[in-house]
Amino acid sequence: ARTLADAGALSRKALEDADLAARARADDARAARAHVAAAEASVQEAAAAMLYGAGAATPRSVIAVRAPAAGRVLRIPDRSERIIAAGAPIAELGDTRWIEVIADVLSSEAARITPGMRVTLDGWGGERPLVGQVRQVEPAATTRVSALGVEEQRVNVVVDVANAPASLGDGYRVDARIVLVERPSVIAVPPGALVRNGSDWAAFVVEGKRASLRRLQIGAMGDAAVEVRSGLREGDEVIIFPSDKTRDGVRVRMK
């Protein structure tokens, strides 16, 4: 697919789909190898059990317990010496070279998120934000109670992190910003400039030291900017957070 894309015979969207499919198959291969390693560990566990004689209280030899997969020890549930039952966890392992972020979002927001969207990760402790990509939006939501005591439907969004730093570990906190819409060269205004004009959106534009009400057609809306498809020109000066005294034609003074 990359060869075809370099030759101009494949679209960028098709190349991204092929790349996501290749990553998914690689994850399946790693999971299959992990299952094989787990099965081998089960065989070793059965062999270790045979080292105990009938009714013997101590093992006949020292048993080496090997991890079923390579990685780093993330946590040890109990560091005290004790007798452990079959299936009891001894340690939790993880390959920190493969970091994924689980972003907890509202279900109403998750409905607008699709795999492949760009993600910016802040607040992880480094000087620069990290760049990620949405791999999966989980199909089921869970009910969680917010800090204000309100029940919310939350969905986990799985994000792959490109070139994750070694200092980023398991269970770390990050702030994820998922880019839903990205368009170049658009006219945008702050959300505080918008006012309602009946069922339409509008904004007050300064024309000749007077406020002029302009009816707008808007597009994508974000926390910092709102896309304006018609009603404004580049360079127009708009009034931010107009008061209830602001009317069409009223004189304004620039500060």
PDB file of C-alpha atoms in Angstrom:
ATOM      1  CA  ALA A   1       0.000   0.000   0.000  1.00  0.00           C
ATOM      2  CA  ARG A   2       2.868   2.397   0.775  1.00  0.00           C
ATOM      3  CA  THR A   3       4.453   1.610  -2.623  1.00  0.00           C
ATOM      4  CA  LEU A   4       1.161   2.393  -4.386  1.00  0.00           C
ATOM      5  CA  ALA A   5       0.723   5.584  -2.349  1.00  0.00           C
ATOM      6  CA  ASP A   6       4.235   6.765  -3.207  1.00  0.00           C
ATOM      7  CA  ALA A   7       3.424   6.182  -6.879  1.00  0.00           C
ATOM      8  CA  GLY A   8       0.213   8.208  -6.575  1.00  0.00           C
ATOM      9  CA  ALA A   9      -2.021   5.188  -7.222  1.00  0.00           C
ATOM     10  CA  LEU A  10      -3.566   5.042  -3.742  1.00  0.00           C
ATOM     11  CA  SER A  11      -5.380   7.682  -1.700  1.00  0.00           C
ATOM     12  CA  ARG A  12      -4.160   8.813   1.690  1.00  0.00           C
ATOM     13  CA  LYS A  13      -7.339   7.464   3.303  1.00  0.00           C
ATOM     14  CA  ALA A  14      -6.741   4.008   1.823  1.00  0.00           C
ATOM     15  CA  LEU A  15      -3.128   4.107   2.994  1.00  0.00           C
ATOM     16  CA  GLU A  16      -4.228   4.992   6.542  1.00  0.00           C
ATOM     17  CA  ASP A  17      -6.772   2.137   6.486  1.00  0.00           C
ATOM     18  CA  ALA A  18      -4.072  -0.284   5.361  1.00  0.00           C
ATOM     19  CA  ASP A  19      -1.731   0.955   8.065  1.00  0.00           C
ATOM     20  CA  LEU A  20      -4.410   0.498  10.766  1.00  0.00           C
ATOM     21  CA  ALA A  21      -5.146  -3.002   9.454  1.00  0.00           C
ATOM     22  CA  ALA A  22      -1.440  -3.878   9.573  1.00  0.00           C
ATOM     23  CA  ARG A  23      -1.209  -2.662  13.176  1.00  0.00           C
ATOM     24  CA  ALA A  24      -4.278  -4.723  14.110  1.00  0.00           C
ATOM     25  CA  ARG A  25      -2.760  -7.871  12.581  1.00  0.00           C
ATOM     26  CA  ALA A  26       0.501  -7.200  14.427  1.00  0.00           C
ATOM     27  CA  ASP A  27      -1.446  -6.908  17.699  1.00  0.00           C
ATOM     28  CA  ASP A  28      -3.183 -10.216  16.919  1.00  0.00           C
ATOM     29  CA  ALA A  29       0.198 -11.842  16.310  1.00  0.00           C
ATOM     30  CA  ARG A  30       1.559 -10.565  19.629  1.00  0.00           C
ATOM     31  CA  ALA A  31      -1.565 -11.831  21.409  1.00  0.00           C
ATOM     32  CA  ALA A  32      -1.171 -15.266  19.804  1.00  0.00           C
ATOM     33  CA  ARG A  33       2.468 -15.456  20.914  1.00  0.00           C
ATOM     34  CA  ALA A  34       1.373 -14.478  24.425  1.00  0.00           C
ATOM     35  CA  HIS A  35      -1.168 -17.346  24.431  1.00  0.00           C
ATOM     36  CA  VAL A  36       1.566 -19.769  23.405  1.00  0.00           C
ATOM     37  CA  ALA A  37       3.811 -18.504  26.202  1.00  0.00           C
ATOM     38  CA  ALA A  38       0.940 -18.846  28.695  1.00  0.00           C
ATOM     39  CA  ALA A  39       0.334 -22.434  27.579  1.00  0.00           C
ATOM     40  CA  GLU A  40       4.021 -23.237  28.030  1.00  0.00           C
ATOM     41  CA  ALA A  41       3.854 -21.735  31.518  1.00  0.00           C
ATOM     42  CA  SER A  42       0.880 -23.997  32.303  1.00  0.00           C
ATOM     43  CA  VAL A  43       2.944 -27.008  31.290  1.00  0.00           C
ATOM     44  CA  GLN A  44       5.758 -25.889  33.586  1.00  0.00           C
ATOM     45  CA  GLU A  45       3.241 -25.375  36.401  1.00  0.00           C
ATOM     46  CA  ALA A  46       1.946 -28.919  35.957  1.00  0.00           C
ATOM     47  CA  ALA A  47       5.505 -30.252  35.959  1.00  0.00           C
ATOM     48  CA  ALA A  48       6.211 -28.300  39.145  1.00  0.00           C
ATOM     49  CA  ALA A  49       3.160 -29.825  40.817  1.00  0.00           C
ATOM     50  CA  MET A  50       4.539 -33.294  40.081  1.00  0.00           C
ATOM     51  CA  LEU A  51       7.593 -32.468  42.211  1.00  0.00           C
ATOM     52  CA  TYR A  52       5.450 -32.821  45.327  1.00  0.00           C
ATOM     53  CA  GLY A  53       5.180 -36.362  46.604  1.00  0.00           C
ATOM     54  CA  ALA A  54       1.948 -37.798  47.887  1.00  0.00           C
ATOM     55  CA  GLY A  55       1.310 -36.052  51.218  1.00  0.00           C
ATOM     56  CA  ALA A  56       4.694 -34.287  51.205  1.00  0.00           C
ATOM     57  CA  ALA A  57       4.764 -30.893  52.881  1.00  0.00           C
ATOM     58  CA  THR A  58       7.840 -29.539  51.088  1.00  0.00           C
ATOM     59  CA  PRO A  59       8.910 -29.664  47.455  1.00  0.00           C
ATOM     60  CA  ARG A  60      11.564 -32.130  46.391  1.00  0.00           C
ATOM     61  CA  SER A  61      13.610 -29.432  44.617  1.00  0.00           C
ATOM     62  CA  VAL A  62      13.777 -25.720  43.932  1.00  0.00           C
ATOM     63  CA  ILE A  63      11.275 -24.592  41.302  1.00  0.00           C
ATOM     64  CA  ALA A  64      12.109 -21.743  38.930  1.00  0.00           C
ATOM     65  CA  VAL A  65       8.997 -19.696  38.147  1.00  0.00           C
ATOM     66  CA  ARG A  66       9.355 -17.966  34.782  1.00  0.00           C
ATOM     67  CA  ALA A  67       7.156 -15.244  33.380  1.00  0.00           C
ATOM     68  CA  PRO A  68       5.063 -16.243  30.334  1.00  0.00           C
ATOM     69  CA  ALA A  69       6.056 -13.039  28.514  1.00  0.00           C
ATOM     70  CA  ALA A  70       8.951 -10.595  28.437  1.00  0.00           C
ATOM     71  CA  GLY A  71       8.501  -7.206  30.065  1.00  0.00           C
ATOM     72  CA  ARG A  72       9.022  -5.173  33.202  1.00  0.00           C
ATOM     73  CA  VAL A  73       7.540  -5.865  36.621  1.00  0.00           C
ATOM     74  CA  LEU A  74       4.867  -3.213  37.117  1.00  0.00           C
ATOM     75  CA  ARG A  75       3.675  -4.214  40.586  1.00  0.00           C
ATOM     76  CA  ILE A  76       3.841  -7.103  43.070  1.00  0.00           C
ATOM     77  CA  PRO A  77       0.533  -7.724  44.901  1.00  0.00           C
ATOM     78  CA  ASP A  78       2.165  -9.184  48.022  1.00  0.00           C
ATOM     79  CA  ARG A  79       5.887  -9.034  48.802  1.00  0.00           C
ATOM     80  CA  SER A  80       5.671 -11.256  51.905  1.00  0.00           C
ATOM     81  CA  GLU A  81       6.710 -14.904  51.795  1.00  0.00           C
ATOM     82  CA  ARG A  82       3.669 -17.172  51.888  1.00  0.00           C
ATOM     83  CA  ILE A  83       2.037 -20.245  50.425  1.00  0.00           C
ATOM     84  CA  ILE A  84       0.162 -19.307  47.269  1.00  0.00           C
ATOM     85  CA  ALA A  85      -2.763 -21.099  45.711  1.00  0.00           C
ATOM     86  CA  ALA A  86      -2.983 -22.111  42.093  1.00  0.00           C
ATOM     87  CA  GLY A  87      -3.935 -19.151  39.925  1.00  0.00           C
ATOM     88  CA  ALA A  88      -2.938 -16.524  42.497  1.00  0.00           C
ATOM     89  CA  PRO A  89      -1.141 -13.536  40.940  1.00  0.00           C
ATOM     90  CA  ILE A  90       2.553 -13.252  41.784  1.00  0.00           C
ATOM     91  CA  ALA A  91       3.448 -10.152  39.797  1.00  0.00           C
ATOM     92  CA  GLU A  92       2.014  -7.939  37.069  1.00  0.00           C
ATOM     93  CA  LEU A  93       4.179  -7.566  33.965  1.00  0.00           C
ATOM     94  CA  GLY A  94       3.978  -5.133  31.096  1.00  0.00           C
ATOM     95  CA  ASP A  95       5.912  -4.176  27.994  1.00  0.00           C
ATOM     96  CA  THR A  96       6.306  -0.434  28.495  1.00  0.00           C
ATOM     97  CA  ARG A  97       7.483  -0.028  24.903  1.00  0.00           C
ATOM     98  CA  TRP A  98       3.835  -0.442  23.854  1.00  0.00           C
ATOM     99  CA  ILE A  99       1.938   2.323  25.631  1.00  0.00           C
ATOM    100  CA  GLU A 100      -1.720   2.989  24.907  1.00  0.00           C
ATOM    101  CA  VAL A 101      -3.913   5.687  26.417  1.00  0.00           C
ATOM    102  CA  ILE A 102      -7.464   5.033  27.589  1.00  0.00           C
ATOM    103  CA  ALA A 103      -9.388   8.300  27.235  1.00  0.00           C
ATOM    104  CA  ASP A 104     -12.595   8.474  29.266  1.00  0.00           C
ATOM    105  CA  VAL A 105     -15.177  10.522  27.312  1.00  0.00           C
ATOM    106  CA  LEU A 106     -18.909  11.125  27.469  1.00  0.00           C
ATOM    107  CA  SER A 107     -20.998   8.849  25.266  1.00  0.00           C
ATOM    108  CA  SER A 108     -22.405  11.880  23.421  1.00  0.00           C
ATOM    109  CA  GLU A 109     -18.837  12.854  22.495  1.00  0.00           C
ATOM    110  CA  ALA A 110     -17.773   9.285  21.695  1.00  0.00           C
ATOM    111  CA  ALA A 111     -20.467   9.103  19.007  1.00  0.00           C
ATOM    112  CA  ARG A 112     -18.490  11.691  17.010  1.00  0.00           C
ATOM    113  CA  ILE A 113     -15.108   9.942  17.371  1.00  0.00           C
ATOM    114  CA  THR A 114     -13.818   7.509  14.742  1.00  0.00           C
ATOM    115  CA  PRO A 115     -10.571   5.494  14.475  1.00  0.00           C
ATOM    116  CA  GLY A 116      -7.706   7.381  12.886  1.00  0.00           C
ATOM    117  CA  MET A 117      -8.480  10.777  14.434  1.00  0.00           C
ATOM    118  CA  ARG A 118      -5.478  12.751  15.702  1.00  0.00           C
ATOM    119  CA  VAL A 119      -5.039  13.121  19.465  1.00  0.00           C
ATOM    120  CA  THR A 120      -2.918  15.605  21.436  1.00  0.00           C
ATOM    121  CA  LEU A 121      -1.799  14.482  24.908  1.00  0.00           C
ATOM    122  CA  ASP A 122      -0.956  17.139  27.499  1.00  0.00           C
ATOM    123  CA  GLY A 123      -0.325  17.123  31.228  1.00  0.00           C
ATOM    124  CA  TRP A 124       1.857  14.004  31.224  1.00  0.00           C
ATOM    125  CA  GLY A 125       4.840  15.819  32.769  1.00  0.00           C
ATOM    126  CA  GLY A 126       6.908  16.668  29.698  1.00  0.00           C
ATOM    127  CA  GLU A 127       7.539  20.049  28.140  1.00  0.00           C
ATOM    128  CA  ARG A 128       5.860  19.231  24.822  1.00  0.00           C
ATOM    129  CA  PRO A 129       2.555  17.495  24.111  1.00  0.00           C
ATOM    130  CA  LEU A 130       2.551  13.995  22.680  1.00  0.00           C
ATOM    131  CA  VAL A 131       0.805  12.983  19.462  1.00  0.00           C
ATOM    132  CA  GLY A 132      -1.457   9.960  19.262  1.00  0.00           C
ATOM    133  CA  GLN A 133      -4.113   8.386  17.074  1.00  0.00           C
ATOM    134  CA  VAL A 134      -7.473   6.869  17.944  1.00  0.00           C
ATOM    135  CA  ARG A 135      -7.323   3.116  17.460  1.00  0.00           C
ATOM    136  CA  GLN A 136     -10.675   2.033  18.872  1.00  0.00           C
ATOM    137  CA  VAL A 137     -13.869   3.395  20.389  1.00  0.00           C
ATOM    138  CA  GLU A 138     -15.249   0.741  22.708  1.00  0.00           C
ATOM    139  CA  PRO A 139     -18.852  -0.236  21.826  1.00  0.00           C
ATOM    140  CA  ALA A 140     -20.183  -0.279  25.400  1.00  0.00           C
ATOM    141  CA  ALA A 141     -20.528   2.568  27.885  1.00  0.00           C
ATOM    142  CA  THR A 142     -20.397   2.413  31.672  1.00  0.00           C
ATOM    143  CA  THR A 143     -22.285   4.507  34.209  1.00  0.00           C
ATOM    144  CA  ARG A 144     -20.033   6.610  36.415  1.00  0.00           C
ATOM    145  CA  VAL A 145     -20.751   9.276  38.996  1.00  0.00           C
ATOM    146  CA  SER A 146     -19.068  12.649  38.432  1.00  0.00           C
ATOM    147  CA  ALA A 147     -17.507  14.811  41.124  1.00  0.00           C
ATOM    148  CA  LEU A 148     -20.823  16.682  41.327  1.00  0.00           C
ATOM    149  CA  GLY A 149     -22.745  13.475  41.989  1.00  0.00           C
ATOM    150  CA  VAL A 150     -24.278  13.270  38.486  1.00  0.00           C
ATOM    151  CA  GLU A 151     -24.507   9.897  36.747  1.00  0.00           C
ATOM    152  CA  GLU A 152     -22.811   9.968  33.341  1.00  0.00           C
ATOM    153  CA  GLN A 153     -22.428   7.456  30.542  1.00  0.00           C
ATOM    154  CA  ARG A 154     -18.715   7.123  29.819  1.00  0.00           C
ATOM    155  CA  VAL A 155     -16.935   5.384  26.938  1.00  0.00           C
ATOM    156  CA  ASN A 156     -13.298   4.322  26.746  1.00  0.00           C
ATOM    157  CA  VAL A 157     -11.400   5.484  23.655  1.00  0.00           C
ATOM    158  CA  VAL A 158      -8.140   3.610  23.002  1.00  0.00           C
ATOM    159  CA  VAL A 159      -5.337   5.841  21.687  1.00  0.00           C
ATOM    160  CA  ASP A 160      -1.994   4.695  20.258  1.00  0.00           C
ATOM    161  CA  VAL A 161       0.928   6.947  21.204  1.00  0.00           C
ATOM    162  CA  ALA A 162       3.659   7.484  18.629  1.00  0.00           C
ATOM    163  CA  ASN A 163       7.192   7.551  20.080  1.00  0.00           C
ATOM    164  CA  ALA A 164       6.066   7.383  23.707  1.00  0.00           C
ATOM    165  CA  PRO A 165       8.867   8.524  26.045  1.00  0.00           C
ATOM    166  CA  ALA A 166      10.426   5.990  28.404  1.00  0.00           C
ATOM    167  CA  SER A 167       9.323   8.117  31.371  1.00  0.00           C
ATOM    168  CA  LEU A 168       5.635   7.447  30.575  1.00  0.00           C
ATOM    169  CA  GLY A 169       4.504   4.380  32.494  1.00  0.00           C
ATOM    170  CA  ASP A 170       1.499   2.276  33.386  1.00  0.00           C
ATOM    171  CA  GLY A 171      -1.406   4.075  35.067  1.00  0.00           C
ATOM    172  CA  TYR A 172      -0.059   7.592  34.412  1.00  0.00           C
ATOM    173  CA  ARG A 173      -2.503  10.470  33.994  1.00  0.00           C
ATOM    174  CA  VAL A 174      -2.707  12.497  30.765  1.00  0.00           C
ATOM    175  CA  ASP A 175      -5.122  15.027  29.269  1.00  0.00           C
ATOM    176  CA  ALA A 176      -6.326  13.924  25.831  1.00  0.00           C
ATOM    177  CA  ARG A 177      -7.681  16.305  23.206  1.00  0.00           C
ATOM    178  CA  ILE A 178      -9.207  14.507  20.213  1.00  0.00           C
ATOM    179  CA  VAL A 179      -9.352  16.520  16.987  1.00  0.00           C
ATOM    180  CA  LEU A 180     -12.865  15.944  15.598  1.00  0.00           C
ATOM    181  CA  VAL A 181     -12.666  18.410  12.677  1.00  0.00           C
ATOM    182  CA  GLU A 182      -9.579  19.850  11.032  1.00  0.00           C
ATOM    183  CA  ARG A 183      -9.835  22.294   8.140  1.00  0.00           C
ATOM    184  CA  PRO A 184      -7.215  24.707   6.784  1.00  0.00           C
ATOM    185  CA  SER A 185      -7.828  28.384   5.934  1.00  0.00           C
ATOM    186  CA  VAL A 186     -11.214  29.036   7.549  1.00  0.00           C
ATOM    187  CA  ILE A 187     -12.695  32.170   9.094  1.00  0.00           C
ATOM    188  CA  ALA A 188     -13.217  31.604  12.807  1.00  0.00           C
ATOM    189  CA  VAL A 189     -14.374  33.668  15.784  1.00  0.00           C
ATOM    190  CA  PRO A 190     -14.279  33.032  19.543  1.00  0.00           C
ATOM    191  CA  PRO A 191     -17.470  31.404  20.900  1.00  0.00           C
ATOM    192  CA  GLY A 192     -18.032  34.512  23.040  1.00  0.00           C
ATOM    193  CA  ALA A 193     -18.736  36.555  19.902  1.00  0.00           C
ATOM    194  CA  LEU A 194     -21.858  34.561  18.981  1.00  0.00           C
ATOM    195  CA  VAL A 195     -25.359  35.737  19.915  1.00  0.00           C
ATOM    196  CA  ARG A 196     -28.769  34.359  19.105  1.00  0.00           C
ATOM    197  CA  ASN A 197     -30.900  36.114  16.495  1.00  0.00           C
ATOM    198  CA  GLY A 198     -34.129  34.161  16.516  1.00  0.00           C
ATOM    199  CA  SER A 199     -33.211  30.617  15.493  1.00  0.00           C
ATOM    200  CA  ASP A 200     -29.985  31.766  13.801  1.00  0.00           C
ATOM    201  CA  TRP A 201     -26.530  32.669  15.046  1.00  0.00           C
ATOM    202  CA  ALA A 202     -25.209  36.209  14.653  1.00  0.00           C
ATOM    203  CA  ALA A 203     -22.361  38.472  15.717  1.00  0.00           C
ATOM    204  CA  PHE A 204     -21.891  42.207  16.206  1.00  0.00           C
ATOM    205  CA  VAL A 205     -19.338  43.638  13.769  1.00  0.00           C
ATOM    206  CA  VAL A 206     -17.781  47.075  14.296  1.00  0.00           C
ATOM    207  CA  GLU A 207     -18.457  49.249  11.239  1.00  0.00           C
ATOM    208  CA  GLY A 208     -17.711  52.970  11.417  1.00  0.00           C
ATOM    209  CA  LYS A 209     -17.652  52.957  15.248  1.00  0.00           C
ATOM    210  CA  ARG A 210     -21.109  51.374  15.344  1.00  0.00           C
ATOM    211  CA  ALA A 211     -22.233  47.834  16.038  1.00  0.00           C
ATOM    212  CA  SER A 212     -23.716  46.049  13.056  1.00  0.00           C
ATOM    213  CA  LEU A 213     -25.576  42.781  13.613  1.00  0.00           C
ATOM    214  CA  ARG A 214     -24.553  40.142  11.082  1.00  0.00           C
ATOM    215  CA  ARG A 215     -26.428  36.888  10.603  1.00  0.00           C
ATOM    216  CA  LEU A 216     -23.959  33.991  10.367  1.00  0.00           C
ATOM    217  CA  GLN A 217     -23.847  30.497   9.017  1.00  0.00           C
ATOM    218  CA  ILE A 218     -21.524  28.509  11.243  1.00  0.00           C
ATOM    219  CA  GLY A 219     -19.830  25.153  10.854  1.00  0.00           C
ATOM    220  CA  ALA A 220     -17.709  23.244  13.336  1.00  0.00           C
ATOM    221  CA  MET A 221     -17.774  24.496  16.929  1.00  0.00           C
ATOM    222  CA  GLY A 222     -14.897  24.102  19.369  1.00  0.00           C
ATOM    223  CA  ASP A 223     -13.989  25.347  22.810  1.00  0.00           C
ATOM    224  CA  ALA A 224     -11.636  28.031  21.450  1.00  0.00           C
ATOM    225  CA  ALA A 225     -13.053  28.868  18.010  1.00  0.00           C
ATOM    226  CA  VAL A 226     -16.157  28.545  15.845  1.00  0.00           C
ATOM    227  CA  GLU A 227     -16.012  28.145  12.065  1.00  0.00           C
ATOM    228  CA  VAL A 228     -17.922  30.827  10.131  1.00  0.00           C
ATOM    229  CA  ARG A 229     -18.997  29.727   6.663  1.00  0.00           C
ATOM    230  CA  SER A 230     -20.759  32.953   5.666  1.00  0.00           C
ATOM    231  CA  GLY A 231     -21.568  36.357   7.137  1.00  0.00           C
ATOM    232  CA  LEU A 232     -18.033  37.533   7.955  1.00  0.00           C
ATOM    233  CA  ARG A 233     -14.978  38.511   5.951  1.00  0.00           C
ATOM    234  CA  GLU A 234     -11.367  38.153   6.920  1.00  0.00           C
ATOM    235  CA  GLY A 235     -10.317  41.151   8.987  1.00  0.00           C
ATOM    236  CA  ASP A 236     -13.774  42.006  10.364  1.00  0.00           C
ATOM    237  CA  GLU A 237     -13.733  43.183  13.983  1.00  0.00           C
ATOM    238  CA  VAL A 238     -16.327  41.473  16.176  1.00  0.00           C
ATOM    239  CA  ILE A 239     -17.489  42.312  19.705  1.00  0.00           C
ATOM    240  CA  ILE A 240     -16.672  39.642  22.282  1.00  0.00           C
ATOM    241  CA  PHE A 241     -19.272  38.984  25.011  1.00  0.00           C
ATOM    242  CA  PRO A 242     -21.675  41.805  23.992  1.00  0.00           C
ATOM    243  CA  SER A 243     -23.884  43.047  26.827  1.00  0.00           C
ATOM    244  CA  ASP A 244     -27.679  43.318  26.777  1.00  0.00           C
ATOM    245  CA  LYS A 245     -27.250  47.019  25.862  1.00  0.00           C
ATOM    246  CA  THR A 246     -25.546  46.168  22.585  1.00  0.00           C
ATOM    247  CA  ARG A 247     -27.973  46.700  19.698  1.00  0.00           C
ATOM    248  CA  ASP A 248     -27.722  46.987  15.950  1.00  0.00           C
ATOM    249  CA  GLY A 249     -26.488  50.495  15.153  1.00  0.00           C
ATOM    250  CA  VAL A 250     -25.428  51.461  18.667  1.00  0.00           C
ATOM    251  CA  ARG A 251     -22.209  53.475  18.918  1.00  0.00           C
ATOM    252  CA  VAL A 252     -19.227  51.597  20.323  1.00  0.00           C
ATOM    253  CA  ARG A 253     -15.866  52.720  21.624  1.00  0.00           C
ATOM    254  CA  MET A 254     -12.704  50.705  21.083  1.00  0.00           C
ATOM    255  CA  LYS A 255     -10.534  49.949  24.131  1.00  0.00           C
TER     256      LYS A 255
END
